[in-house]
Amino acid sequence: MSKKTQVSPTLQSIKSMPVDFRFMGSPMSQSSEKSESNTGMIPFAIPENGNLAGEVVEGGEDVNNNMDQDNDESPYSRFNTSVEARPSVGEEDLDLTPPLRSFVPSRTESKWSDTNAYAAKKKLQSWFQLPNGNWELGKILSTSGTESVISLLEGKVLKVNSESLLAANPDILDGVDDLMQLSYLNEPSVLYNLHYRYNRDVIYTKAGPVLVAINPFKKVPLYGNNYIEAYKRKSTESPHVYAITDTAIREMIRDEVNQSIIISGESGAGKTETAKIAMQYLAALGGGSGIEYEILKTNPILEAFGNAKTSRNDNSSRFVGFLVFTLAYEFFHGFSYLH
Ligand SMILES: Nc1ncnc2c1ncn2[C@@H]1O[C@H](COP(=O)(O)OP(=O)(O)OP(=O)(O)O)[C@@H](O)[C@H]1O
């Protein structure tokens, strides 16, 4: 638990973000759309203040109302019960009202409940979703029947439906490179892991073959010749756009099959920047003799004519980029930019 205190264990649920959720203080703060996730690379937008959740939501006036509305759609919201601040955890102090709502688990939920029963038995840490949609880490103090008593970090003790708890991963898995390494792959665990890494300027995380990128909205020391060299020599395995690009190029050469990198995300998430980072790596792979960098330098011209300031992104691409790179064996012959 000590390690977990380095990062706030309160996480904002993606599912329960209100329709008009906005990241406070970010260039995207005027409006919002829900993130789309696809295969390939998925950039996430993060507020400048670094909050994946929690206080971001609390800043909004109608956030709680919206949360409540959205929570109705959340698969977890129906499990929530009352929250009370309690100084002691004795059984006699526990208020057993209001009654918990009954819940008939679906097939998928039954699978989770098996995990929850195990977590309860072992008194492991569990995630609990508060009525406002935030996730909080708690320790299961006792379980009887379908009810569990959990203690949250700030001393709150809650009596909740055991089915509402999602198992948390052991501290040793904090910040793993690949989300697939998590023992419990649930929404709060994924958010926690991404947040943990993001707090350390590690904005890339793998989710199996997919790379998740969190927009840092600041310079992060992850790019440049030293990094490019390290990925070329394969002396690092940290998830990175360079690694994805390197794999694409090598598999294209090995299998003689065209490769595509799909970069998906909401406006302002960092798709254009990610594409440029990939192009930078491709140019370096080509030997960096000159023409590749000349082509890269055309980007500002394209952006000058094709980009515009929007409520979500000061430099929003107003055209669809479709980059075709033509390579012959290990030599980079050039690329065309269709839009
Ligand atoms: N890897 C990064 N490092 C630092 N800043 C970044 C990074 N990625 C994105 N940003 C910041 O986020 C801003 C928005 O990114 P970008 O224009 O790439 O978003 P987008 O997803 O292409 O948006 P749109 O769909 O509106 O064109 C950039 O102008 C930059 O300030």
Coordinates of C-alpha atoms and ligand atoms in Angstrom, one line a residue:
M1 CA 0.0 0.0 0.0
S2 CA 2.9 2.3 0.7
K3 CA 3.9 2.4 -2.9
K4 CA 0.4 3.2 -4.0
T5 CA 0.4 6.3 -1.9
Q6 CA 2.8 7.9 -4.4
V7 CA -0.1 8.2 -6.8
S8 CA -3.5 9.2 -5.7
P9 CA -5.5 6.0 -5.6
T10 CA -8.6 7.9 -6.6
L11 CA -9.2 7.5 -10.3
Q12 CA -11.8 8.9 -12.6
S13 CA -13.8 6.3 -14.4
I14 CA -13.7 6.7 -18.2
K15 CA -17.0 5.1 -18.5
S16 CA -18.6 7.5 -16.1
M17 CA -17.2 10.7 -17.6
P18 CA -20.1 13.1 -18.2
V19 CA -21.0 14.0 -21.7
D20 CA -19.6 17.5 -21.2
F21 CA -16.5 16.4 -19.3
R22 CA -13.6 18.7 -19.9
F23 CA -10.0 18.6 -18.8
M24 CA -9.4 21.6 -16.8
G25 CA -6.7 24.0 -18.0
S26 CA -5.9 22.0 -21.1
P27 CA -6.1 23.3 -24.7
M28 CA -9.1 21.0 -24.9
S29 CA -10.9 22.5 -22.0
Q30 CA -13.8 24.0 -24.0
S31 CA -15.6 20.9 -24.9
S32 CA -15.1 17.2 -25.0
E33 CA -15.9 14.0 -26.8
K34 CA -15.4 10.6 -25.5
S35 CA -12.2 8.8 -26.4
E36 CA -12.4 6.4 -29.3
S37 CA -10.2 3.4 -28.9
N38 CA -9.0 1.3 -31.8
T39 CA -6.2 -1.0 -32.7
G40 CA -2.8 0.6 -33.4
M41 CA -1.8 3.5 -31.2
I42 CA -4.3 5.1 -28.9
P43 CA -3.3 8.5 -27.7
F44 CA -5.2 9.7 -24.6
A45 CA -5.5 13.4 -23.7
I46 CA -4.5 14.3 -20.2
P47 CA -5.0 17.6 -18.5
E48 CA -2.0 19.9 -18.0
N49 CA -2.3 19.6 -14.3
G50 CA -1.6 16.0 -14.6
N51 CA -4.9 14.7 -13.2
L52 CA -6.3 11.7 -14.9
A53 CA -9.2 12.1 -12.6
G54 CA -10.4 13.0 -9.1
E55 CA -9.9 16.7 -8.7
V56 CA -10.4 17.3 -12.4
V57 CA -14.0 16.3 -11.9
E58 CA -14.5 18.0 -8.7
G59 CA -13.6 21.3 -10.4
G60 CA -16.7 21.2 -12.5
E61 CA -20.0 22.7 -11.3
D62 CA -22.4 20.1 -12.6
V63 CA -20.0 17.3 -12.6
N64 CA -21.6 15.3 -9.9
N65 CA -25.0 15.6 -11.4
N66 CA -23.7 14.5 -14.7
M67 CA -21.8 11.7 -13.0
D68 CA -24.9 10.5 -11.5
Q69 CA -26.7 10.5 -14.8
D70 CA -23.8 8.7 -16.4
N71 CA -23.4 6.3 -13.6
D72 CA -26.8 4.9 -14.5
E73 CA -25.1 3.6 -17.6
S74 CA -22.1 2.4 -15.8
P75 CA -22.0 -1.3 -15.2
Y76 CA -20.6 -0.6 -11.7
S77 CA -22.9 2.2 -10.6
R78 CA -25.7 0.1 -9.4
F79 CA -23.5 -1.5 -6.8
N80 CA -22.7 1.7 -5.0
T81 CA -23.9 2.3 -1.5
S82 CA -23.8 5.0 1.0
V83 CA -20.4 6.5 2.1
E84 CA -19.7 7.6 5.6
A85 CA -16.6 8.8 7.3
R86 CA -15.9 6.6 10.3
P87 CA -13.2 6.9 12.9
S88 CA -13.4 3.3 14.0
V89 CA -14.0 0.0 12.2
G90 CA -15.6 -2.0 15.0
E91 CA -18.6 -4.1 14.0
E92 CA -20.8 -2.3 16.5
D93 CA -20.1 1.0 14.8
L94 CA -21.2 -0.1 11.4
D95 CA -24.5 1.2 10.2
L96 CA -26.0 -1.5 8.2
T97 CA -28.6 0.8 6.5
P98 CA -29.5 1.6 3.8
P99 CA -30.1 -1.8 2.5
L100 CA -28.0 -2.9 -0.4
R101 CA -29.6 -3.3 -3.8
S102 CA -30.1 -6.8 -5.0
F103 CA -28.0 -7.8 -7.9
V104 CA -28.2 -10.7 -10.3
P105 CA -24.8 -11.1 -11.9
S106 CA -24.6 -11.7 -15.6
R107 CA -22.2 -14.4 -17.0
T108 CA -19.4 -12.0 -17.3
E109 CA -20.0 -10.4 -13.9
S110 CA -20.1 -13.9 -12.3
K111 CA -16.6 -14.4 -13.5
W112 CA -15.5 -11.2 -11.8
S113 CA -17.4 -12.1 -8.7
D114 CA -15.2 -15.2 -8.4
T115 CA -12.2 -13.0 -8.4
N116 CA -13.9 -10.7 -5.8
A117 CA -14.6 -13.6 -3.5
Y118 CA -11.0 -14.6 -3.7
A119 CA -9.9 -11.0 -3.0
A120 CA -12.3 -10.8 0.0
K121 CA -11.0 -14.1 1.4
K122 CA -7.4 -13.0 1.1
K123 CA -8.3 -9.5 2.4
L124 CA -6.6 -7.9 -0.7
Q125 CA -6.9 -4.4 -1.8
S126 CA -10.0 -3.7 -3.9
W127 CA -11.2 -0.8 -6.0
F128 CA -14.5 0.7 -5.1
Q129 CA -16.4 3.2 -7.2
L130 CA -17.8 6.1 -5.3
P131 CA -21.2 7.6 -6.3
N132 CA -19.4 10.4 -8.2
G133 CA -17.7 7.9 -10.4
N134 CA -14.2 8.1 -8.8
W135 CA -12.4 4.9 -8.0
E136 CA -10.9 4.5 -4.6
L137 CA -8.6 1.9 -3.3
G138 CA -9.7 0.1 -0.1
K139 CA -8.9 -2.8 2.0
I140 CA -11.5 -5.5 2.7
L141 CA -11.9 -5.7 6.4
S142 CA -14.5 -8.4 6.6
T143 CA -17.0 -10.2 4.4
S144 CA -20.3 -11.8 5.3
G145 CA -22.6 -13.1 2.7
T146 CA -22.8 -10.7 -0.2
E147 CA -21.6 -7.8 1.9
S148 CA -18.1 -6.5 2.6
V149 CA -16.7 -3.9 4.9
I150 CA -13.9 -2.0 3.3
S151 CA -11.6 0.7 4.7
L152 CA -10.5 3.5 2.3
L153 CA -7.2 5.3 2.6
E154 CA -8.5 8.4 4.4
G155 CA -10.1 6.3 7.1
K156 CA -13.6 6.0 5.7
V157 CA -15.2 2.6 6.4
L158 CA -18.0 1.5 4.1
K159 CA -20.3 -1.4 4.0
V160 CA -20.8 -2.4 0.4
N161 CA -22.1 -5.1 -1.8
S162 CA -19.1 -7.5 -2.4
E163 CA -20.0 -7.6 -6.1
S164 CA -19.3 -3.9 -6.4
L165 CA -15.6 -4.4 -5.6
L166 CA -13.0 -4.9 -8.3
A167 CA -9.7 -6.6 -7.3
A168 CA -6.6 -4.4 -7.2
N169 CA -3.2 -5.6 -8.3
P170 CA -0.4 -6.2 -5.9
D171 CA 2.1 -3.3 -5.6
I172 CA 4.8 -5.3 -7.4
L173 CA 2.7 -4.8 -10.6
D174 CA 2.6 -1.0 -10.3
G175 CA 3.5 0.7 -13.5
V176 CA 4.0 -2.5 -15.6
D177 CA 5.1 -1.9 -19.3
D178 CA 2.2 -4.0 -20.7
L179 CA -1.3 -3.9 -19.3
M180 CA -1.5 -7.6 -20.1
Q181 CA 0.9 -8.2 -17.3
L182 CA -1.7 -7.1 -14.8
S183 CA -3.2 -9.9 -12.8
Y184 CA -6.6 -8.1 -12.6
L185 CA -7.4 -6.3 -15.8
N186 CA -10.3 -4.0 -14.9
E187 CA -11.0 -0.3 -15.5
P188 CA -9.5 1.2 -12.3
S189 CA -6.4 -1.0 -12.6
V190 CA -5.8 0.1 -16.1
L191 CA -6.3 3.8 -15.2
Y192 CA -4.1 3.4 -12.2
N193 CA -1.3 1.9 -14.2
L194 CA -1.5 4.6 -16.9
H195 CA -1.6 7.3 -14.2
Y196 CA 1.3 5.8 -12.3
R197 CA 3.5 5.8 -15.4
Y198 CA 2.3 9.2 -16.6
N199 CA 3.4 10.7 -13.2
R200 CA 6.9 9.6 -14.1
D201 CA 6.8 11.0 -17.6
V202 CA 6.4 7.5 -19.1
I203 CA 3.6 8.3 -21.5
Y204 CA 3.7 5.0 -23.5
T205 CA 2.3 1.7 -22.3
K206 CA 1.5 -1.4 -24.2
A207 CA -1.8 -3.2 -24.2
G208 CA -0.7 -6.3 -26.0
P209 CA 0.0 -5.3 -29.6
V210 CA -1.5 -1.9 -29.1
L211 CA 0.4 1.1 -27.8
V212 CA -1.4 3.5 -25.5
A213 CA 0.0 7.1 -25.5
I214 CA -1.0 9.7 -23.0
N215 CA -0.6 13.2 -24.2
P216 CA 1.8 14.9 -21.8
F217 CA 1.1 18.5 -23.0
K218 CA 4.8 19.2 -22.2
K219 CA 8.2 18.2 -23.4
V220 CA 9.2 14.8 -22.2
P221 CA 12.7 13.4 -22.4
L222 CA 11.8 10.4 -24.6
Y223 CA 12.9 11.5 -28.1
G224 CA 16.0 12.3 -30.1
N225 CA 19.0 10.5 -31.5
N226 CA 20.0 8.6 -28.4
Y227 CA 16.5 7.1 -28.1
I228 CA 16.3 6.4 -31.8
E229 CA 19.7 4.6 -31.7
A230 CA 18.6 2.6 -28.7
Y231 CA 15.4 1.3 -30.5
K232 CA 17.4 0.7 -33.6
R233 CA 19.9 -1.5 -31.7
K234 CA 17.0 -3.0 -29.7
S235 CA 18.8 -2.1 -26.5
T236 CA 15.6 -1.1 -24.9
E237 CA 12.2 -2.7 -24.8
S238 CA 10.2 0.2 -23.3
P239 CA 7.0 0.8 -25.1
H240 CA 7.4 3.7 -27.6
V241 CA 6.3 4.9 -31.0
Y242 CA 9.8 4.2 -32.1
A243 CA 9.4 0.5 -31.2
I244 CA 6.1 0.2 -33.0
T245 CA 7.6 1.9 -36.1
D246 CA 10.7 -0.3 -35.9
T247 CA 8.6 -3.4 -35.8
A248 CA 6.5 -2.3 -38.8
I249 CA 9.5 -1.6 -40.9
R250 CA 11.3 -4.8 -40.0
E251 CA 8.2 -6.9 -40.6
M252 CA 7.7 -5.2 -43.9
I253 CA 11.2 -6.0 -45.0
R254 CA 11.0 -9.6 -43.6
D255 CA 7.6 -10.5 -44.9
E256 CA 7.5 -8.2 -48.0
V257 CA 4.1 -7.2 -46.9
N258 CA 2.9 -3.6 -46.6
Q259 CA 2.4 -2.4 -43.0
S260 CA 0.0 0.2 -41.6
I261 CA 0.1 2.0 -38.3
I262 CA -3.3 3.2 -37.2
I263 CA -3.2 6.2 -34.9
S264 CA -6.5 6.8 -33.2
G265 CA -7.8 9.2 -30.6
E266 CA -10.0 12.2 -29.9
S267 CA -9.1 15.7 -31.1
G268 CA -6.1 17.0 -29.3
A269 CA -5.0 13.5 -28.1
G270 CA -1.7 13.8 -30.0
K271 CA -2.3 11.8 -33.2
T272 CA -0.4 14.3 -35.4
E273 CA 2.5 14.6 -33.0
T274 CA 2.6 10.8 -32.8
A275 CA 2.7 10.5 -36.6
K276 CA 5.6 13.0 -36.7
I277 CA 7.5 11.0 -34.1
A278 CA 7.0 7.9 -36.2
M279 CA 8.2 9.7 -39.3
Q280 CA 11.2 11.0 -37.4
Y281 CA 12.2 7.4 -36.7
L282 CA 11.6 6.3 -40.3
A283 CA 13.7 9.1 -41.5
A284 CA 16.5 8.2 -39.1
L285 CA 16.3 4.5 -40.3
G286 CA 16.8 5.6 -43.8
G287 CA 20.2 6.9 -42.9
G288 CA 19.3 10.5 -42.3
S289 CA 21.2 11.5 -45.4
G290 CA 19.0 14.5 -46.1
I291 CA 15.9 14.0 -48.3
E292 CA 14.0 12.4 -45.5
Y293 CA 14.5 15.4 -43.2
E294 CA 13.7 17.7 -46.1
I295 CA 10.3 16.0 -46.4
L296 CA 9.7 16.2 -42.7
K297 CA 10.3 19.9 -42.9
T298 CA 7.3 20.2 -45.2
N299 CA 5.1 19.5 -42.2
P300 CA 4.9 23.1 -41.0
I301 CA 3.8 24.2 -44.5
L302 CA 1.1 21.6 -44.5
E303 CA 0.0 22.5 -41.0
A304 CA 0.0 26.3 -41.9
F305 CA -2.6 25.7 -44.6
G306 CA -4.4 22.7 -43.1
N307 CA -4.5 23.3 -39.4
A308 CA -6.7 25.6 -37.4
K309 CA -7.3 26.5 -33.7
T310 CA -10.4 24.7 -32.4
S311 CA -11.9 24.6 -28.9
R312 CA -10.2 21.3 -28.4
N313 CA -6.8 21.8 -29.9
D314 CA -4.8 25.0 -30.8
N315 CA -3.2 23.2 -33.7
S316 CA -6.0 20.9 -34.9
S317 CA -5.5 19.2 -38.2
R318 CA -8.4 20.0 -40.4
F319 CA -7.5 17.5 -43.1
V320 CA -7.1 13.8 -43.1
G321 CA -3.5 12.7 -43.4
F322 CA -2.8 9.5 -45.2
L323 CA 1.0 9.0 -45.4
V324 CA 2.4 6.6 -47.9
F325 CA 6.0 5.7 -47.3
T326 CA 7.9 4.1 -50.1
L327 CA 10.9 2.0 -49.1
A328 CA 13.1 -0.2 -51.0
Y329 CA 14.8 -2.7 -48.7
E330 CA 16.7 -0.7 -46.1
F331 CA 16.7 2.5 -48.0
F332 CA 14.1 5.1 -47.6
H333 CA 13.1 6.4 -51.0
G334 CA 10.6 8.9 -49.9
F335 CA 6.9 9.3 -49.1
S336 CA 3.9 11.0 -50.4
Y337 CA 1.3 12.8 -48.3
L338 CA -2.3 12.5 -49.5
H339 CA -5.0 14.5 -48.0
Ligands
LIG1 N1 4.2 13.4 -27.5 C1 3.9 14.7 -27.2 N2 4.8 15.4 -26.4 C2 4.5 16.7 -26.1 N3 3.3 17.3 -26.5 C3 2.5 16.6 -27.2 C4 2.7 15.3 -27.6 N4 1.6 14.9 -28.3 C5 0.8 15.9 -28.4 N5 1.3 17.0 -27.7 C6 0.6 18.3 -27.5 O1 -0.7 18.2 -27.8 C7 -1.1 19.0 -28.8 C8 -2.2 18.4 -29.7 O2 -1.6 17.3 -30.4 P1 -2.0 16.9 -31.9 O3 -2.2 18.1 -32.7 O4 -1.1 15.9 -32.3 O5 -3.5 16.3 -31.6 P2 -4.4 15.5 -32.7 O6 -4.8 14.3 -32.0 O7 -3.7 15.4 -34.0 O8 -5.6 16.5 -32.8 P3 -6.6 16.8 -34.0 O9 -7.4 15.6 -34.3 O10 -7.4 18.0 -33.5 O11 -5.7 17.3 -35.2 C9 0.1 19.4 -29.6 O12 0.1 20.6 -30.2 C10 1.2 19.3 -28.5 O13 1.2 20.6 -27.8

